[in-house]
Every structure is written in structure tokens, then in C-alpha cells.
XYZ file of C-alpha atoms in Angstrom:
294
model
C -0.270 0.241 -0.052
C 1.309 3.200 -0.383
C 1.879 6.373 1.634
C -0.209 9.287 1.428
C 1.250 11.596 -0.944
C 2.445 14.167 1.278
C 0.949 18.148 1.212
C 3.072 20.815 1.597
C 1.719 23.730 2.982
C 3.251 27.290 3.191
C 3.949 26.758 7.028
C 6.136 23.637 5.872
C 9.045 25.938 3.928
C 11.716 27.110 5.546
C 10.924 30.870 5.764
C 7.938 30.199 7.303
C 9.617 28.042 9.965
C 12.458 30.351 10.662
C 10.051 33.211 11.169
C 9.549 34.766 14.728
C 6.417 35.521 15.965
C 6.923 38.575 18.230
C 5.182 38.473 21.600
C 3.800 42.343 23.119
C 5.721 42.499 26.168
C 3.819 42.798 29.302
C 4.603 45.562 32.091
C 4.539 43.723 35.595
C 3.953 45.770 38.145
C 6.033 45.250 41.270
C 4.640 45.674 44.651
C 5.669 48.369 46.618
C 7.478 47.247 49.973
C 4.661 47.033 53.059
C 6.722 49.943 55.033
C 6.147 52.359 51.845
C 2.614 51.883 51.476
C 2.338 52.266 55.160
C 4.416 55.916 55.094
C 2.533 56.644 52.113
C -0.893 55.774 54.088
C 0.633 57.364 57.220
C 1.925 61.111 55.099
C -1.723 61.227 53.414
C -2.732 61.466 57.378
C -0.524 63.634 58.446
C -0.152 66.422 56.135
C -3.902 67.492 55.794
C -3.677 67.258 59.651
C -1.139 69.584 59.856
C -2.343 72.026 57.098
C -5.181 72.000 59.224
C -3.114 73.195 61.891
C -1.166 75.629 60.457
C -4.255 77.207 59.345
C -5.168 77.281 62.770
C -2.171 78.719 63.838
C -2.182 81.628 61.035
C -5.882 82.230 62.441
C -4.884 82.792 65.474
C -1.761 85.002 64.888
C -4.216 87.364 63.596
C -6.432 87.262 65.736
C -4.110 88.022 68.393
C -2.662 91.109 65.793
C -6.623 92.703 65.529
C -7.216 91.701 68.964
C -5.673 93.982 71.642
C -4.780 91.249 75.256
C -5.438 88.821 73.034
C -2.332 86.589 73.231
C -0.312 84.901 70.376
C 0.701 81.588 69.419
C 4.517 81.920 70.843
C 3.033 83.726 73.939
C 0.811 80.841 74.627
C 3.617 77.980 73.702
C 5.916 79.210 76.594
C 3.451 80.347 78.815
C 2.446 76.230 78.846
C 6.105 75.483 78.981
C 6.068 77.168 82.200
C 3.042 75.450 83.397
C 4.046 71.927 82.120
C 7.178 71.827 84.302
C 5.999 71.230 87.761
C 2.057 70.454 87.114
C 1.655 68.649 90.282
C 2.590 71.162 92.844
C 0.326 71.336 95.331
C 1.001 75.085 97.463
C -2.779 75.148 99.028
C -6.319 73.789 98.362
C -6.817 76.471 96.206
C -3.654 76.739 94.151
C -2.567 73.518 92.579
C -1.486 72.574 88.929
C -2.983 72.089 86.279
C -2.117 68.110 86.719
C -4.192 67.866 89.813
C -7.518 69.873 88.418
C -7.770 68.020 85.265
C -7.345 64.523 87.367
C -9.959 66.178 89.593
C -12.186 66.378 86.936
C -12.050 63.068 85.429
C -12.831 61.848 88.910
C -16.297 63.572 88.940
C -17.133 62.655 85.389
C -15.992 58.641 86.136
C -18.772 58.695 89.000
C -21.309 60.368 86.915
C -20.799 58.864 83.978
C -20.512 55.501 86.083
C -23.808 55.510 87.461
C -25.063 56.880 84.174
C -23.965 53.632 82.628
C -25.088 51.586 85.640
C -29.153 53.472 85.448
C -28.541 53.657 81.083
C -27.911 50.745 80.302
C -30.370 48.141 82.001
C -32.828 50.310 81.268
C -32.692 50.951 77.534
C -32.508 47.111 77.724
C -35.724 47.269 79.575
C -37.171 49.453 76.938
C -36.405 47.764 73.647
C -37.619 44.669 75.998
C -40.410 45.191 76.778
C -43.374 47.374 75.197
C -45.183 48.221 78.535
C -41.596 49.276 80.060
C -40.968 51.835 76.606
C -44.756 53.381 76.523
C -44.132 54.073 80.716
C -40.858 55.730 80.011
C -40.611 56.894 76.700
C -42.488 60.451 77.491
C -40.317 60.975 80.020
C -37.115 60.698 78.091
C -38.965 62.890 75.824
C -39.262 65.885 78.062
C -36.733 65.697 79.631
C -33.492 64.487 77.481
C -33.963 68.368 75.774
C -33.625 70.159 79.172
C -30.497 72.137 79.477
C -27.214 70.848 81.437
C -26.881 73.649 84.345
C -30.503 73.489 84.749
C -29.898 70.403 86.486
C -27.198 71.871 88.562
C -29.832 73.941 90.937
C -31.575 71.223 91.521
C -28.037 68.621 92.806
C -27.032 71.939 94.920
C -30.678 71.899 96.633
C -30.875 67.716 96.879
C -27.404 66.866 98.250
C -26.355 70.647 99.819
C -22.843 70.192 98.647
C -21.380 71.264 95.618
C -19.021 67.699 94.533
C -21.826 65.607 94.551
C -24.096 68.337 92.323
C -21.132 67.931 89.886
C -21.366 64.594 89.899
C -25.584 64.266 89.831
C -25.771 66.840 86.570
C -23.240 64.507 84.623
C -25.390 61.552 85.780
C -28.752 63.299 84.228
C -27.129 64.398 81.021
C -25.124 61.652 80.140
C -27.519 58.981 81.122
C -29.979 59.722 77.969
C -27.588 58.585 74.748
C -27.111 54.895 76.973
C -31.020 54.465 77.330
C -31.533 55.453 73.957
C -29.023 53.484 72.170
C -29.751 50.242 74.050
C -33.153 50.344 73.177
C -32.613 51.190 69.802
C -30.274 48.286 69.690
C -32.340 45.961 71.096
C -35.554 46.636 68.704
C -33.042 46.283 66.002
C -31.816 42.217 67.004
C -33.334 39.972 64.084
C -36.922 38.726 65.111
C -35.328 34.941 63.763
C -33.235 35.091 67.069
C -35.953 35.485 69.464
C -38.143 33.077 67.768
C -35.092 30.094 68.177
C -34.661 31.228 71.876
C -38.983 31.224 71.931
C -38.860 27.254 70.693
C -35.727 26.616 72.992
C -37.736 27.860 75.596
C -35.036 29.827 77.196
C -35.259 32.188 80.207
C -35.266 35.548 80.058
C -32.226 35.805 81.494
C -30.598 33.767 79.363
C -32.043 35.279 76.502
C -30.511 38.418 77.949
C -27.460 37.622 78.244
C -26.505 34.997 75.418
C -28.330 36.679 72.571
C -29.321 40.579 73.030
C -26.409 41.552 74.991
C -23.971 40.191 72.204
C -25.917 41.783 69.433
C -26.795 44.734 71.050
C -22.931 45.637 72.429
C -21.853 47.747 69.298
C -24.640 50.256 69.733
C -24.489 49.807 73.701
C -20.728 51.180 73.252
C -22.246 54.442 70.828
C -24.129 55.681 73.319
C -21.332 54.975 76.217
C -19.060 57.231 73.542
C -21.341 60.032 73.051
C -22.354 59.917 76.778
C -18.617 60.422 78.033
C -18.175 63.307 75.252
C -21.526 65.387 76.798
C -19.907 64.074 80.363
C -16.525 65.790 79.974
C -18.724 68.933 78.161
C -20.722 69.578 81.250
C -18.120 69.163 83.698
C -16.323 71.753 83.068
C -19.257 74.213 82.916
C -20.705 73.164 86.363
C -17.426 73.466 88.069
C -17.394 76.897 87.071
C -20.504 77.561 88.495
C -19.706 75.062 91.872
C -15.893 75.798 92.318
C -13.626 74.057 94.238
C -10.724 71.573 92.330
C -11.390 71.058 88.874
C -10.190 72.382 85.524
C -13.631 74.440 84.836
C -13.114 76.317 88.257
C -9.638 76.613 86.931
C -10.258 78.462 84.149
C -13.073 80.663 85.969
C -9.941 82.017 88.417
C -7.455 82.392 85.516
C -9.458 84.644 84.003
C -10.460 86.750 87.136
C -6.675 86.841 87.277
C -6.776 87.888 83.515
C -4.050 85.238 82.421
C -5.741 84.933 78.877
C -2.500 81.808 78.226
C -3.488 79.568 80.489
C -7.285 79.768 79.519
C -6.312 78.356 75.807
C -3.683 75.833 77.126
C -6.842 75.120 79.107
C -8.864 74.872 76.285
C -6.599 73.017 74.541
C -6.394 70.364 77.473
C -9.889 69.710 77.608
C -9.785 68.431 74.045
C -6.951 66.383 73.764
C -8.517 64.675 76.920
C -12.205 64.824 75.533
C -10.273 63.185 71.976
C -8.753 60.294 73.955
C -11.802 59.536 75.685
C -13.454 59.339 72.848
C -10.948 57.331 70.358
C -10.340 55.394 73.367
C -14.018 53.763 73.252
C -14.097 54.206 69.723
C -11.139 51.712 69.593
C -13.212 49.375 71.369
C -16.092 49.479 69.776
C -14.563 48.288 66.518
C -12.607 45.121 68.445
C -16.181 43.855 69.644
C -18.248 45.079 66.667
C -19.459 40.985 65.850
C -20.712 42.281 62.328
C -17.586 44.151 61.330
C -15.742 40.490 62.015
């Protein structure tokens, strides 16, 4: 049997076999080192913040140039160096360093805010869980929540007959509402399927609170706590201006009476830094326990 004839095509020619098909070059992007990526992210955050501070400094200096008696940034910085050289000196009950005044204010905030958390968070759970309790307390919350914080201070002075409990009382009554409202809303937003499963399993109310509601509502609770601590730190300064004694609010008022405007500006910065630190700490805690993001 004769072999099949070989058909010669154009690709079998020597010229075709010798031809080289060009392949386009592929640009491979090299991944930037991790340290460079983090440096770029840090610069993107830092540069706008520095520009904002620079803008504030320029506006501050312009205000100092056009206002008689208003200190500029450099003179305030010089006073700050002197003030922080010994922040914890003690020359008597009415003459203490800025550090003691800040600690005294934080102590009052801790007492009032802690009592508000002990009362407000369980009350929020009850309002969100039971319709009867919600109908009983919602009108009271709507009535009392808009009241100015300083309006509660005379009531505290009348009830306790002392300035120290009255300041904590004012913080308590003003910082309780965000915790109550956020906790109640968090309980209402728990998926009904969770509660249906608990009903099928015949779980007790305490078990439902502890094993189902609390883990699901914890992010909302921490949001209310974060809002409340900001209100508490805001209120304490105004309350201490009226009640006197040791504290950052009274220290500001005392410096105003002595016409030390530089120290007042320093106290404003301290109040902002402490409030920012408290809020950031609670935000960090909220992100760590947020099960929805995990």
C-alpha cells in the first residue's frame, strides 16, 4: 500500500519555520514594600492634619494682631512650657497644678458617668425588650432629654447641699440619655429569628438577655457610651465654673479672674485633648467588639 502523499503547505517552508512571532511585552507591576505603603498612608493622613493646624495658627496670629490683650501662639507656648514644668505642685487647697485639676474633673466624670451607665444600659434593655416599659418611659425621656445641663445643677445643690455631689449629679442626668436611647434601639433591631429560636428552645429571659441580646446589642451600647462620655466631659467644665473647688472648669474661671488668658487657651487645648483621647479609646473598643465587622 502506497503511503499517502505529503501535501506541502506554506507553514512547512523553511522561511515560515524560521519566522519568529513577536510577543508583546507585559509590564509587571512590582508590589511596593509594606513599609512604603504604610508611609504613604501615614503621610496622606498627616499632611492634611498639619495643614489644618497651620491654618489655625495663622488665624490665631491674625486674631492676636487685631485684638488688644489676646495672646498669640508663641506667648501661649511659652506659658505652656512654664505651666507643664510642674503640673502637680500643691501650694494649698486653692493653688494646685493643672494636673491635679484635670484629675479632679476626671474623677467627677467617672462617678457621674459610671452611675449613668449602671442605670441607663439596663433601662435601655428593658425599654427595647418590653413594650409596656417603653410606653412608660418614652414620654419621660422625651420630656427631660432636651433640658439644658446647667438647669439640673441647682436641683443637685438643693438635693445634696454640697457642690461635689451636685456636679456628679449633673453629669449623671445629662449623660444617661444617649445610653438609654442607643441601647433600646439596638435591642429593637435584633433579628426576630434569634428571639423565635429562643422561644422554641424555651430559654429563660435572663438567658435571652445574656446569650442573645447583649452580644448583638453591644456595638450600639458602646456607641451610646461614646456619646455619653463626650457629653459628660463637656458638662463638667461648665458645672465646675459655677460650683468652684478643684477642677479644670474652676481653674479656667480663676485664670480669667487673674487675666491669664494664655492659661485659658492652654486649658481649652487640654480639654480638647482629653476629650479626644476618651472618645478614641471608646471607638477602638467598639471596633474590637463589633461582631458585624468580624
